[in-house]
Short mmCIF file of C-alpha atoms in Angstrom, two decimals:
data_model
loop_
_atom_site.label_atom_id
_atom_site.label_comp_id
_atom_site.label_asym_id
_atom_site.label_seq_id
_atom_site.Cartn_x
_atom_site.Cartn_y
_atom_site.Cartn_z
CA MET A 1 -13.28 16.64 23.79
CA LYS A 2 -12.56 13.14 25.11
CA LYS A 3 -9.04 12.19 26.26
CA ILE A 4 -7.82 8.60 26.37
CA ILE A 5 -4.45 7.59 27.81
CA MET A 6 -2.62 4.68 26.14
CA ASP A 7 0.94 3.39 25.88
CA VAL A 8 0.75 2.69 22.15
CA VAL A 9 -1.67 4.01 19.54
CA ILE A 10 -1.70 2.25 16.17
CA ILE A 11 -3.22 4.13 13.25
CA GLY A 12 -4.68 1.57 10.87
CA GLY A 13 -6.68 -1.64 11.29
CA GLY A 14 -5.16 -3.71 8.48
CA LEU A 15 -2.75 -6.61 8.82
CA SER A 16 0.32 -4.54 9.69
CA GLY A 17 -1.51 -2.64 12.40
CA LEU A 18 -3.01 -5.81 13.86
CA MET A 19 0.39 -7.53 13.96
CA ALA A 20 1.95 -4.48 15.63
CA SER A 21 -0.80 -4.47 18.25
CA LEU A 22 -0.32 -8.15 19.12
CA GLU A 23 3.44 -7.74 19.48
CA SER A 24 3.06 -4.60 21.63
CA LYS A 25 0.54 -6.32 23.87
CA LYS A 26 2.98 -9.12 24.72
CA ASP A 27 4.52 -6.74 27.28
CA ASN A 28 1.08 -5.98 28.79
CA LEU A 29 1.01 -2.44 27.44
CA GLU A 30 -2.18 -0.46 26.98
CA VAL A 31 -2.62 -0.66 23.21
CA ALA A 32 -5.24 0.99 20.99
CA ILE A 33 -6.01 0.51 17.30
CA VAL A 34 -7.55 3.52 15.55
CA SER A 35 -9.23 2.45 12.31
CA LYS A 36 -10.88 4.77 9.80
CA SER A 37 -13.19 1.90 8.85
CA ILE A 38 -13.59 -1.41 10.70
CA ALA A 39 -10.41 -2.98 12.04
CA GLY A 40 -9.80 -6.34 10.39
CA LYS A 41 -12.34 -5.55 7.66
CA SER A 42 -10.61 -2.64 5.98
CA GLY A 43 -7.44 -1.69 4.16
CA ASN A 44 -5.85 -3.46 1.23
CA THR A 45 -5.14 -6.78 2.95
CA ILE A 46 -8.81 -7.66 2.51
CA VAL A 47 -8.56 -7.44 -1.31
CA SER A 48 -5.08 -8.95 -1.53
CA GLY A 49 -4.15 -12.22 -3.19
CA ALA A 50 -3.81 -13.80 0.28
CA ALA A 51 -0.38 -15.28 -0.41
CA MET A 52 2.95 -14.86 1.36
CA ALA A 53 6.38 -14.96 -0.24
CA SER A 54 8.58 -16.92 2.13
CA VAL A 55 12.04 -18.47 1.88
CA ASN A 56 11.56 -22.21 2.24
CA GLU A 57 13.46 -25.47 2.01
CA ILE A 58 10.68 -27.19 0.07
CA ASN A 59 11.85 -25.78 -3.26
CA TYR A 60 15.60 -25.41 -2.57
CA ASP A 61 15.18 -21.72 -1.83
CA SER A 62 17.54 -19.53 0.20
CA GLU A 63 17.87 -15.98 1.51
CA ILE A 64 20.53 -15.34 -1.13
CA ILE A 65 18.26 -16.45 -3.99
CA PHE A 66 15.32 -14.44 -2.62
CA LYS A 67 17.46 -11.36 -2.12
CA LYS A 68 18.69 -11.56 -5.71
CA ASP A 69 15.09 -11.72 -6.97
CA VAL A 70 14.07 -8.70 -4.84
CA ASN A 71 17.14 -6.72 -5.91
CA ASP A 72 16.60 -7.51 -9.59
CA SER A 73 13.03 -6.22 -9.29
CA ALA A 74 14.03 -3.17 -7.21
CA LYS A 75 16.35 -1.90 -9.97
CA GLY A 76 19.01 -0.65 -7.60
CA ILE A 77 17.09 1.84 -5.44
CA ASN A 78 15.89 -0.28 -2.51
CA ASN A 79 17.37 -0.04 0.97
CA ASP A 80 19.89 -2.89 1.28
CA GLU A 81 19.66 -3.19 5.06
CA MET A 82 15.87 -3.46 4.97
CA THR A 83 15.88 -5.91 2.06
CA ASP A 84 18.39 -8.14 3.87
CA PHE A 85 16.24 -8.10 7.01
CA PHE A 86 13.07 -8.76 4.99
CA CYS A 87 14.51 -11.80 3.20
CA LYS A 88 15.94 -13.22 6.42
CA GLU A 89 12.69 -12.81 8.39
CA SER A 90 10.45 -14.03 5.56
CA LYS A 91 11.09 -17.67 6.45
CA LYS A 92 9.19 -17.15 9.73
CA VAL A 93 5.92 -15.68 8.43
CA VAL A 94 4.10 -18.93 7.63
CA ASP A 95 4.81 -20.35 11.10
CA VAL A 96 3.93 -17.05 12.82
CA LEU A 97 0.59 -16.74 11.05
CA THR A 98 -0.17 -20.43 11.56
CA SER A 99 0.35 -19.92 15.31
CA TYR A 100 -2.39 -17.29 15.18
CA GLY A 101 -4.79 -19.64 13.40
CA VAL A 102 -4.24 -18.72 9.74
CA LYS A 103 -4.56 -21.79 7.49
CA PHE A 104 -2.35 -22.20 4.45
CA LYS A 105 -3.26 -24.35 1.47
CA LYS A 106 -1.99 -27.91 1.61
CA LYS A 107 -2.10 -30.93 -0.66
CA ASP A 108 -2.12 -33.92 1.66
CA THR A 109 0.41 -32.76 4.29
CA GLN A 110 2.53 -30.61 1.99
CA TYR A 111 2.15 -26.84 1.62
CA VAL A 112 1.04 -25.69 -1.83
CA THR A 113 3.39 -23.11 -3.34
CA LYS A 114 3.23 -20.95 -6.46
CA GLN A 115 5.85 -19.19 -8.56
CA PRO A 116 4.64 -15.72 -9.60
CA PRO A 117 6.56 -13.70 -12.21
CA GLY A 118 9.90 -12.40 -10.95
CA HIS A 119 10.44 -15.20 -8.42
CA SER A 120 13.08 -17.70 -9.53
CA VAL A 121 11.65 -20.46 -7.34
CA SER A 122 8.20 -21.42 -6.09
CA ARG A 123 7.96 -19.52 -2.79
CA SER A 124 4.48 -17.99 -2.69
CA PHE A 125 2.36 -19.68 -0.01
CA PRO A 126 -1.37 -19.17 -0.65
CA VAL A 127 -3.74 -19.11 2.29
CA ASP A 128 -6.74 -21.45 2.38
CA ILE A 129 -9.59 -19.18 1.22
CA SER A 130 -12.33 -21.82 1.17
CA GLU A 131 -14.30 -20.12 3.96
CA VAL A 132 -14.36 -16.59 2.50
CA ALA A 133 -15.51 -14.92 -0.72
CA TYR A 134 -12.82 -14.90 -3.42
CA HIS A 135 -12.88 -11.12 -3.87
CA ASN A 136 -12.38 -10.71 -0.09
CA ARG A 137 -9.85 -13.52 0.28
CA GLY A 138 -7.66 -11.44 2.58
CA LEU A 139 -10.25 -12.12 5.29
CA SER A 140 -8.77 -15.62 5.50
CA ILE A 141 -5.78 -13.92 7.14
CA LEU A 142 -7.50 -11.03 8.91
CA ASN A 143 -10.30 -12.99 10.60
CA PRO A 144 -8.11 -15.22 12.79
CA ILE A 145 -5.66 -12.38 13.50
CA LEU A 146 -8.54 -10.13 14.59
CA GLU A 147 -9.80 -12.84 16.93
CA ASN A 148 -6.39 -12.84 18.60
CA VAL A 149 -6.49 -9.05 18.90
CA LYS A 150 -9.88 -9.22 20.61
CA SER A 151 -8.90 -12.07 22.93
CA ASN A 152 -5.85 -10.05 24.01
CA LYS A 153 -8.19 -7.21 25.01
CA ILE A 154 -6.56 -4.68 22.69
CA SER A 155 -8.75 -1.57 22.47
CA ILE A 156 -10.27 -0.94 19.03
CA PHE A 157 -11.71 2.40 17.94
CA ASN A 158 -13.53 1.84 14.65
CA ASN A 159 -14.76 4.58 12.30
CA THR A 160 -12.19 6.90 13.83
CA VAL A 161 -9.93 9.07 11.67
CA ALA A 162 -6.45 10.12 12.80
CA LEU A 163 -6.13 13.82 11.91
CA LYS A 164 -2.94 15.06 13.54
CA ILE A 165 -0.04 13.67 15.53
CA ILE A 166 0.84 15.80 18.56
CA LYS A 167 4.58 16.36 18.75
CA LYS A 168 6.67 18.34 21.22
CA ALA A 169 10.16 19.14 19.93
CA ASN A 170 11.17 15.80 18.37
CA ARG A 171 8.97 13.59 20.57
CA VAL A 172 5.48 12.19 20.02
CA LEU A 173 2.84 12.81 22.69
CA GLY A 174 -0.33 11.51 21.07
CA VAL A 175 -2.88 11.76 18.26
CA ILE A 176 -5.94 13.93 17.60
CA CYS A 177 -8.71 11.84 16.03
CA LEU A 178 -12.30 12.24 14.85
CA ASP A 179 -14.99 9.75 15.84
CA LYS A 180 -17.07 9.76 12.64
CA GLU A 181 -20.16 8.26 14.25
CA LYS A 182 -20.31 10.46 17.35
CA GLU A 183 -18.93 13.44 15.41
CA GLU A 184 -16.54 14.35 18.19
CA LEU A 185 -12.80 14.73 18.60
CA ILE A 186 -10.79 12.26 20.67
CA VAL A 187 -7.29 12.96 21.92
CA PHE A 188 -5.16 9.87 22.49
CA VAL A 189 -2.26 10.52 24.84
CA SER A 190 0.53 8.01 24.16
CA LYS A 191 4.28 7.54 24.25
CA VAL A 192 4.38 5.69 20.93
CA VAL A 193 2.34 6.13 17.75
CA ILE A 194 2.60 3.60 14.92
CA ILE A 195 1.45 4.71 11.47
CA ALA A 196 0.04 1.68 9.67
CA ALA A 197 -2.74 3.29 7.63
CA GLY A 198 -1.62 2.00 4.24
CA GLY A 199 -0.78 3.79 1.00
CA GLY A 200 -2.59 6.11 -1.37
CA GLY A 201 -3.94 4.11 -4.31
CA ASN A 202 -7.17 6.11 -4.47
CA VAL A 203 -5.26 9.02 -5.96
CA TYR A 204 -6.07 7.24 -9.25
CA SER A 205 -9.47 6.61 -10.84
CA ASN A 206 -8.43 3.07 -11.84
CA THR A 207 -7.52 1.24 -8.65
CA ASN A 208 -8.07 -2.02 -6.82
CA ASN A 209 -7.55 -0.37 -3.42
CA THR A 210 -10.30 -0.14 -0.83
CA ARG A 211 -11.97 3.26 -0.48
CA ASP A 212 -10.32 4.12 2.83
CA ILE A 213 -6.80 4.22 1.35
CA THR A 214 -6.32 7.96 0.75
CA GLY A 215 -2.73 8.69 1.74
CA ASP A 216 -3.48 9.58 5.37
CA SER A 217 -0.22 7.92 6.46
CA TYR A 218 1.86 10.28 4.38
CA THR A 219 0.24 13.52 5.53
CA LEU A 220 0.45 12.48 9.18
CA ALA A 221 4.14 11.69 8.72
CA LEU A 222 5.01 14.81 6.70
CA GLU A 223 3.30 17.15 9.16
CA SER A 224 5.22 15.45 11.98
CA GLY A 225 8.54 16.21 10.32
CA CYS A 226 9.24 12.80 8.76
CA GLU A 227 10.92 12.30 5.41
CA LEU A 228 9.16 10.41 2.62
CA VAL A 229 11.07 8.53 -0.07
CA ASP A 230 10.28 7.40 -3.65
CA MET A 231 6.84 9.03 -3.73
CA GLU A 232 6.95 9.10 -7.55
CA TYR A 233 6.81 5.30 -7.44
CA VAL A 234 3.42 3.59 -7.63
CA GLN A 235 2.97 -0.02 -8.68
CA PHE A 236 0.17 -0.73 -11.11
CA TYR A 237 -1.42 -4.15 -11.11
CA PRO A 238 -1.29 -5.10 -14.79
CA THR A 239 -4.29 -7.38 -15.01
CA MET A 240 -7.40 -5.99 -13.33
CA MET A 241 -10.85 -7.00 -14.52
CA PHE A 242 -13.46 -4.24 -14.30
CA LYS A 243 -16.26 -5.93 -16.27
CA PRO A 244 -18.35 -8.02 -15.81
CA LEU A 245 -16.89 -8.06 -12.28
CA LYS A 246 -14.13 -6.16 -10.51
CA VAL A 247 -11.36 -8.54 -9.53
CA THR A 248 -7.62 -8.99 -10.05
CA VAL A 249 -6.56 -11.73 -12.44
CA SER A 250 -3.82 -13.41 -10.46
CA ASN A 251 -0.20 -12.98 -11.63
CA PRO A 252 0.77 -16.59 -10.80
CA LEU A 253 -1.44 -17.69 -13.71
CA PHE A 254 1.34 -16.51 -16.01
CA GLY A 255 3.74 -18.86 -14.28
CA GLU A 256 1.36 -21.68 -15.24
CA GLY A 257 1.29 -20.69 -18.92
CA ALA A 258 -1.27 -17.89 -19.33
CA VAL A 259 -0.46 -15.29 -22.01
CA LEU A 260 -1.51 -11.74 -22.85
CA LYS A 261 -3.17 -11.03 -26.18
CA ASN A 262 -4.36 -7.86 -27.91
CA ILE A 263 -7.51 -7.34 -29.98
CA HIS A 264 -5.79 -8.99 -32.97
CA ASN A 265 -5.34 -12.19 -30.94
CA ARG A 266 -1.59 -11.59 -30.97
CA GLU A 267 0.71 -12.33 -28.04
CA PHE A 268 2.68 -9.13 -27.48
CA MET A 269 4.74 -9.41 -24.29
CA TYR A 270 7.95 -10.41 -26.11
CA ASP A 271 7.76 -7.03 -27.88
CA TYR A 272 8.40 -5.43 -24.49
CA SER A 273 10.41 -7.92 -22.41
CA ASN A 274 12.65 -10.89 -23.10
CA LYS A 275 10.84 -12.64 -20.24
CA GLY A 276 7.60 -12.52 -22.19
CA ASN A 277 4.53 -13.42 -20.15
CA ILE A 278 6.50 -14.06 -16.97
CA ALA A 279 7.84 -10.50 -16.90
CA THR A 280 7.47 -8.52 -13.68
CA ARG A 281 4.42 -6.37 -13.01
CA ASP A 282 6.05 -3.11 -14.08
CA SER A 283 6.97 -4.43 -17.54
CA MET A 284 3.59 -6.05 -17.96
CA ALA A 285 1.66 -2.91 -16.93
CA HIS A 286 3.68 -0.73 -19.34
CA ALA A 287 3.06 -3.18 -22.19
CA ILE A 288 -0.70 -3.44 -21.59
CA TYR A 289 -1.12 0.31 -21.17
CA ASN A 290 0.79 0.95 -24.39
CA GLU A 291 -1.18 -1.65 -26.37
CA ILE A 292 -4.40 0.05 -25.28
CA LYS A 293 -3.08 3.56 -26.03
CA GLU A 294 -1.90 2.43 -29.47
CA GLY A 295 -5.41 1.22 -30.34
CA ARG A 296 -4.85 -2.51 -29.97
CA GLY A 297 -7.29 -2.84 -27.07
CA ASN A 298 -11.03 -3.45 -27.08
CA PRO A 299 -11.05 -0.46 -26.62
CA ASN A 300 -9.83 -0.08 -23.01
CA TYR A 301 -8.80 -3.66 -22.31
CA ILE A 302 -6.57 -6.43 -23.60
CA TYR A 303 -6.96 -10.13 -22.77
CA VAL A 304 -5.55 -12.83 -20.53
CA ASP A 305 -5.65 -16.20 -22.30
CA SER A 306 -5.28 -19.09 -19.85
CA THR A 307 -7.05 -21.69 -21.97
CA ASN A 308 -3.84 -23.72 -22.40
CA ILE A 309 -3.39 -24.29 -18.65
CA PRO A 310 -4.18 -27.94 -17.80
CA GLU A 311 -7.52 -28.49 -16.08
CA ASP A 312 -5.90 -30.25 -13.11
CA ILE A 313 -3.77 -27.14 -12.40
CA ILE A 314 -6.88 -24.93 -12.45
CA GLU A 315 -8.66 -27.35 -10.14
CA LYS A 316 -5.69 -27.62 -7.75
CA LYS A 317 -4.58 -23.98 -7.52
CA TYR A 318 -7.31 -21.73 -8.94
CA LYS A 319 -10.55 -23.48 -8.07
CA GLU A 320 -12.07 -20.54 -6.16
CA PHE A 321 -11.28 -18.06 -8.93
CA GLU A 322 -12.73 -20.40 -11.53
CA LEU A 323 -15.95 -20.73 -9.52
CA LEU A 324 -16.20 -16.94 -9.22
CA LEU A 325 -15.85 -16.63 -12.99
CA ASN A 326 -18.34 -19.43 -13.56
CA ASN A 327 -20.95 -17.37 -11.70
CA ARG A 328 -20.58 -14.78 -14.48
CA GLU A 329 -20.58 -17.46 -17.20
CA LEU A 330 -16.82 -17.21 -17.72
CA SER A 331 -14.06 -19.80 -17.40
CA LEU A 332 -10.27 -19.75 -17.25
CA MET A 333 -10.32 -22.83 -19.46
CA LYS A 334 -12.55 -21.42 -22.20
CA ASP A 335 -12.60 -17.62 -22.24
CA LEU A 336 -10.32 -14.65 -22.78
CA LEU A 337 -10.55 -12.33 -19.76
CA PRO A 338 -10.60 -8.53 -20.40
CA VAL A 339 -8.04 -6.72 -18.23
CA ALA A 340 -6.33 -3.33 -17.82
CA PRO A 341 -3.85 -1.84 -15.32
CA ALA A 342 -4.96 -0.31 -12.00
CA SER A 343 -3.08 1.35 -9.16
CA HIS A 344 -2.23 -1.38 -6.72
CA PHE A 345 0.57 -0.61 -4.27
CA TYR A 346 2.47 2.49 -3.18
CA LEU A 347 6.18 1.71 -3.49
CA GLY A 348 7.21 5.01 -1.92
CA GLY A 349 6.40 5.96 1.62
CA ILE A 350 7.69 6.98 5.03
CA LYS A 351 11.43 6.60 5.44
CA ILE A 352 12.17 4.09 8.22
CA ASN A 353 14.99 1.84 9.38
CA LYS A 354 14.57 -1.89 9.97
CA LYS A 355 13.24 -1.15 13.47
CA CYS A 356 10.46 0.94 11.88
CA GLU A 357 11.79 4.18 13.39
CA THR A 358 11.13 7.40 11.47
CA GLY A 359 13.61 9.74 13.15
CA ILE A 360 10.88 11.26 15.35
CA GLU A 361 11.09 9.83 18.87
CA GLY A 362 8.12 7.53 19.50
CA LEU A 363 6.81 7.68 15.91
CA LEU A 364 7.04 4.40 14.01
CA ALA A 365 5.68 3.26 10.64
CA CYS A 366 5.12 -0.11 9.01
CA GLY A 367 3.35 -1.84 6.13
CA GLU A 368 2.50 -0.01 2.92
CA ALA A 369 2.76 3.31 4.78
CA ALA A 370 6.55 2.84 4.87
CA CYS A 371 9.09 1.97 2.21
CA GLY A 372 12.57 0.62 1.61
CA VAL A 373 12.28 -3.05 0.72
CA HIS A 374 10.89 -2.97 -2.81
CA GLY A 375 12.63 -0.10 -4.58
CA ALA A 376 11.35 0.51 -8.11
CA ASN A 377 9.05 -2.52 -8.25
CA ARG A 378 7.53 -5.07 -5.86
CA LEU A 379 7.33 -8.81 -6.45
CA SER A 380 4.01 -10.62 -6.02
CA GLY A 381 3.47 -11.89 -2.46
CA ASN A 382 6.06 -9.60 -0.88
CA ALA A 383 3.58 -7.01 0.40
CA LEU A 384 1.79 -9.24 2.90
CA THR A 385 5.10 -10.70 4.02
CA GLU A 386 6.31 -7.15 4.60
CA THR A 387 3.25 -6.25 6.67
CA VAL A 388 3.79 -9.21 8.97
CA ILE A 389 7.56 -8.75 9.37
CA PHE A 390 7.54 -5.01 9.98
CA GLY A 391 4.26 -5.02 11.90
CA ILE A 392 5.92 -7.35 14.40
CA GLU A 393 9.09 -5.27 14.37
CA ALA A 394 7.15 -2.05 15.05
CA GLY A 395 5.54 -3.73 18.04
CA LYS A 396 8.91 -4.85 19.39
CA THR A 397 10.36 -1.36 18.95
CA ALA A 398 7.37 0.18 20.72
CA VAL A 399 7.96 -2.05 23.74
CA TYR A 400 11.64 -1.13 23.86
CA LEU A 401 11.00 2.61 23.51
CA ILE A 402 8.37 2.75 26.23
CA LYS A 403 10.72 1.09 28.72
CA ASN A 404 13.21 3.90 28.14
CA MET A 405 10.88 6.91 27.89
CA LYS A 406 10.12 9.55 30.48
CA VAL A 407 7.07 11.83 30.68
CA GLU A 408 7.85 15.51 31.24
CA SER A 409 5.81 17.56 33.70
CA ASP A 410 4.35 19.93 31.12
CA ASP A 411 3.43 17.27 28.52
CA PHE A 412 -0.27 17.26 29.41
CA ASP A 413 -0.48 21.05 29.26
CA PHE A 414 1.15 20.92 25.83
CA ILE A 415 -1.36 18.30 24.64
CA GLU A 416 -4.29 20.34 25.98
CA LYS A 417 -3.11 23.48 24.21
CA ASN A 418 -2.53 21.73 20.87
CA SER A 419 -5.82 19.84 20.85
CA THR A 420 -7.80 22.98 21.78
CA GLU A 421 -6.11 24.95 19.00
CA TYR A 422 -6.90 22.18 16.50
CA GLU A 423 -10.56 22.09 17.55
CA LYS A 424 -10.86 25.83 16.90
CA ARG A 425 -9.67 25.30 13.31
CA ILE A 426 -12.68 23.14 12.43
CA ARG A 427 -15.08 25.34 10.49
CA PHE A 428 -18.18 24.67 8.38
CA ASN A 429 -19.18 26.87 5.48
CA LYS A 430 -21.42 26.99 2.45
CA GLY A 431 -19.24 26.82 -0.63
CA GLU A 432 -19.57 26.61 -4.38
CA TYR A 433 -17.54 23.44 -4.95
CA SER A 434 -18.40 19.85 -4.06
CA ILE A 435 -15.69 17.80 -2.37
CA SER A 436 -16.70 14.67 -4.28
CA GLU A 437 -16.56 16.47 -7.63
CA LEU A 438 -13.07 17.82 -6.93
CA LYS A 439 -11.94 14.37 -5.76
CA ASN A 440 -13.21 12.70 -8.94
CA TYR A 441 -11.53 15.36 -11.07
CA LEU A 442 -8.27 14.84 -9.19
CA ARG A 443 -8.36 11.04 -9.61
CA ASN A 444 -9.13 11.28 -13.33
CA THR A 445 -6.37 13.87 -13.74
CA MET A 446 -3.82 11.61 -12.08
CA TRP A 447 -4.78 8.60 -14.21
CA GLU A 448 -4.54 10.66 -17.38
CA HIS A 449 -1.29 12.49 -16.57
CA ALA A 450 0.76 10.43 -14.11
CA SER A 451 -0.16 6.77 -14.23
CA VAL A 452 1.52 3.91 -16.07
CA ILE A 453 3.28 5.86 -18.85
CA ARG A 454 4.45 9.43 -18.22
CA ASN A 455 6.08 12.29 -20.15
CA LYS A 456 7.08 15.90 -19.46
CA LYS A 457 4.16 17.56 -21.27
CA SER A 458 1.55 15.40 -19.57
CA LEU A 459 3.11 15.80 -16.11
CA ILE A 460 3.21 19.60 -16.41
CA GLU A 461 -0.44 19.63 -17.49
CA GLY A 462 -1.24 17.46 -14.47
CA ILE A 463 0.55 19.87 -12.13
CA GLU A 464 -1.45 22.79 -13.55
CA LYS A 465 -4.75 20.93 -13.03
CA ILE A 466 -3.84 19.99 -9.46
CA ASP A 467 -2.98 23.65 -8.73
CA LYS A 468 -6.48 24.63 -9.91
CA ILE A 469 -8.01 22.20 -7.42
CA LYS A 470 -5.86 23.62 -4.60
CA ARG A 471 -7.10 27.12 -5.35
CA LYS A 472 -10.70 25.93 -4.96
CA LEU A 473 -10.24 24.36 -1.52
CA SER A 474 -11.20 27.54 0.35
CA LYS A 475 -14.55 27.52 -1.44
CA VAL A 476 -15.67 23.92 -0.89
CA ASP A 477 -18.99 23.05 0.70
CA ILE A 478 -18.49 21.86 4.33
CA ASN A 479 -21.80 21.24 6.09
CA ASP A 480 -20.79 18.87 8.90
CA THR A 481 -18.00 16.73 10.34
CA HIS A 482 -18.50 14.15 7.59
CA ASP A 483 -17.65 16.81 5.01
CA TYR A 484 -14.73 17.92 7.18
CA TYR A 485 -13.04 14.52 7.14
CA LYS A 486 -13.80 14.10 3.41
CA LEU A 487 -12.00 17.41 2.88
CA TYR A 488 -9.14 16.03 4.97
CA GLU A 489 -8.95 13.03 2.62
CA LEU A 490 -9.04 15.28 -0.44
CA LYS A 491 -6.16 17.36 0.94
CA ASN A 492 -4.19 14.17 1.54
CA LEU A 493 -4.78 13.02 -2.05
CA LEU A 494 -3.74 16.44 -3.33
CA ARG A 495 -0.49 16.21 -1.42
CA ILE A 496 0.25 12.77 -2.88
CA SER A 497 -0.60 14.06 -6.36
CA GLU A 498 1.91 16.88 -6.02
CA MET A 499 4.64 14.49 -4.95
CA ILE A 500 3.95 11.98 -7.73
CA LEU A 501 3.81 14.64 -10.45
CA ASN A 502 6.83 16.65 -9.35
CA GLY A 503 8.92 13.62 -8.48
CA ALA A 504 8.11 11.96 -11.80
CA LEU A 505 9.04 15.17 -13.60
CA LEU A 506 12.42 15.27 -11.85
CA ARG A 507 13.21 11.59 -12.47
CA LYS A 508 14.29 11.87 -16.11
CA GLU A 509 14.63 8.16 -16.76
CA SER A 510 12.62 4.94 -16.78
CA ARG A 511 13.24 2.55 -13.91
CA GLY A 512 10.86 -0.13 -12.68
CA SER A 513 7.29 1.06 -12.33
CA HIS A 514 8.26 4.65 -13.22
CA TYR A 515 8.21 4.88 -17.02
CA ARG A 516 8.94 8.11 -18.91
CA LYS A 517 8.15 7.82 -22.62
CA ASP A 518 10.49 10.77 -23.29
CA PHE A 519 13.27 9.10 -21.25
CA PRO A 520 12.67 5.38 -21.98
CA SER A 521 16.03 4.13 -20.65
CA LYS A 522 17.54 3.78 -17.21
CA ASN A 523 20.08 6.47 -16.28
CA ASP A 524 22.68 5.75 -13.59
CA GLU A 525 22.62 9.42 -12.56
CA PHE A 526 19.21 8.62 -11.04
CA ARG A 527 20.29 5.48 -9.19
CA GLY A 528 19.11 6.78 -5.88
CA ASN A 529 16.11 8.19 -4.10
CA PHE A 530 14.12 11.41 -4.15
CA VAL A 531 13.40 12.54 -0.60
CA TYR A 532 10.29 14.58 0.21
CA LYS A 533 9.95 16.94 3.19
CA LEU A 534 7.38 19.51 4.26
CA LYS A 535 8.82 22.99 4.65
CA ALA A 536 6.59 26.03 5.25
CA GLU A 537 3.58 24.04 3.96
CA GLU A 538 5.35 23.29 0.67
CA ILE A 539 6.91 20.03 -0.48
CA GLU A 540 10.70 20.21 -0.75
CA ILE A 541 12.36 17.52 -2.90
CA SER A 542 16.02 16.50 -2.78
CA PHE A 543 17.96 13.61 -4.30
CA ILE A 544 20.36 11.17 -2.64
CA LYS A 545 22.52 8.89 -4.78
CA LYS A 546 22.35 5.24 -3.74
CA GLU A 547 26.07 5.06 -2.95
CA SER A 548 25.65 7.60 -0.13
CA LEU A 549 22.55 6.10 1.43
#
């Protein structure tokens, strides 16, 4: 078993992890990025809309206006301190990324901005994606950031899965990882570990997440003693195309005049929201899902009609998307695009403060792995802004912590004992159940029972089905280390499933992206957060009213 000594280990090679690594390296620390796939080419940033929400003077914006928009969307359950910090720091993200070589769209010398649903002013800054494929437009951000990571000689360990954080009392000592290619364990010894491995969108069969997003962040945190918050909250992207190509139909189109229509060619959004087609994602996803369930889809889709948007707007702001559609003989200006909801962003996550601290000494979290800013719903463009702001903040906190940390004499003996014990637990066996079959069954179960629209009967049925999968885990087929880490992913997805189902069952109201058909209204008794902890291998759920947070 290989041992590598570092100051900071960052789990996750997406934008938040990369930003954390660059900030940590400014103090000449030994920094390592552990990425389950390829750092800078993995995670959800790559498939994002490549736009940043940022307070700006161009459109008479302000922190106060932005904060009001975020709070309106959050429906009263976001963390006020983190939201304040987010809105204040957002004004810096364009300049920060530009300093690293990221290019934002401009018309002449002026930045192009968009106004997605839920934003009261035009504050979404799209990145210039002319040099990358439209469906991988996040590379326009990741590519230059990754170049900076490499030039700063930050160590990158690709195709390496973080399996367990080593903790002594309430202090982090390192991480046990699996090198998937060499099929060997690596123990990273470090004073600080930053969890930046994203959310858990692949718990659902309908998703726009990349395949490596399987809730690893949450299991690592839970098993380390961290609290998770709002795990019943998942944001569903309302307008995902699955055929003839898989791509998100951008929300800002609705700010330009696009409308949703059902199979009867009827606009329906005003049936669900007084904001109509500029409603927030949660309202739009609920409406689309319901139209499909009520038989007004074709059969599993409804349509985005953008044919009334002026051609010059399409050319100026949506040229790349139009060209992508043209390759499939479609056009924003001529055709109705078939769309349906898909899991998009995990609103819940690891409980942190604005310094990204989890309550475990030396264990930090940032990006989609953490939560606090968005509450019950996230506005378009806020996710990437969050990854930059809190990625940087995690790096700053890491530097501060390391300056004030001491290594105890028996730390290395403790690490040796824990890593050896973990290695002994790895076992292969011939079983009767396929991991991939159980995973597919789980994902279909979650989409059917706990996705966009929920109710008591369906949630209880989902819990029963998930319990059946858990009982089969001891009989799965594990032939090699590849199967072992796939089983690890399945266990992580199972844990997320339990939290979503049980949390959704307890939250007897509808608020933001959580919609209960049997409790369709908001209830002030639930203005607060469900907190999830691991106790004796079982999830324990408690509730904290917002006033006492």
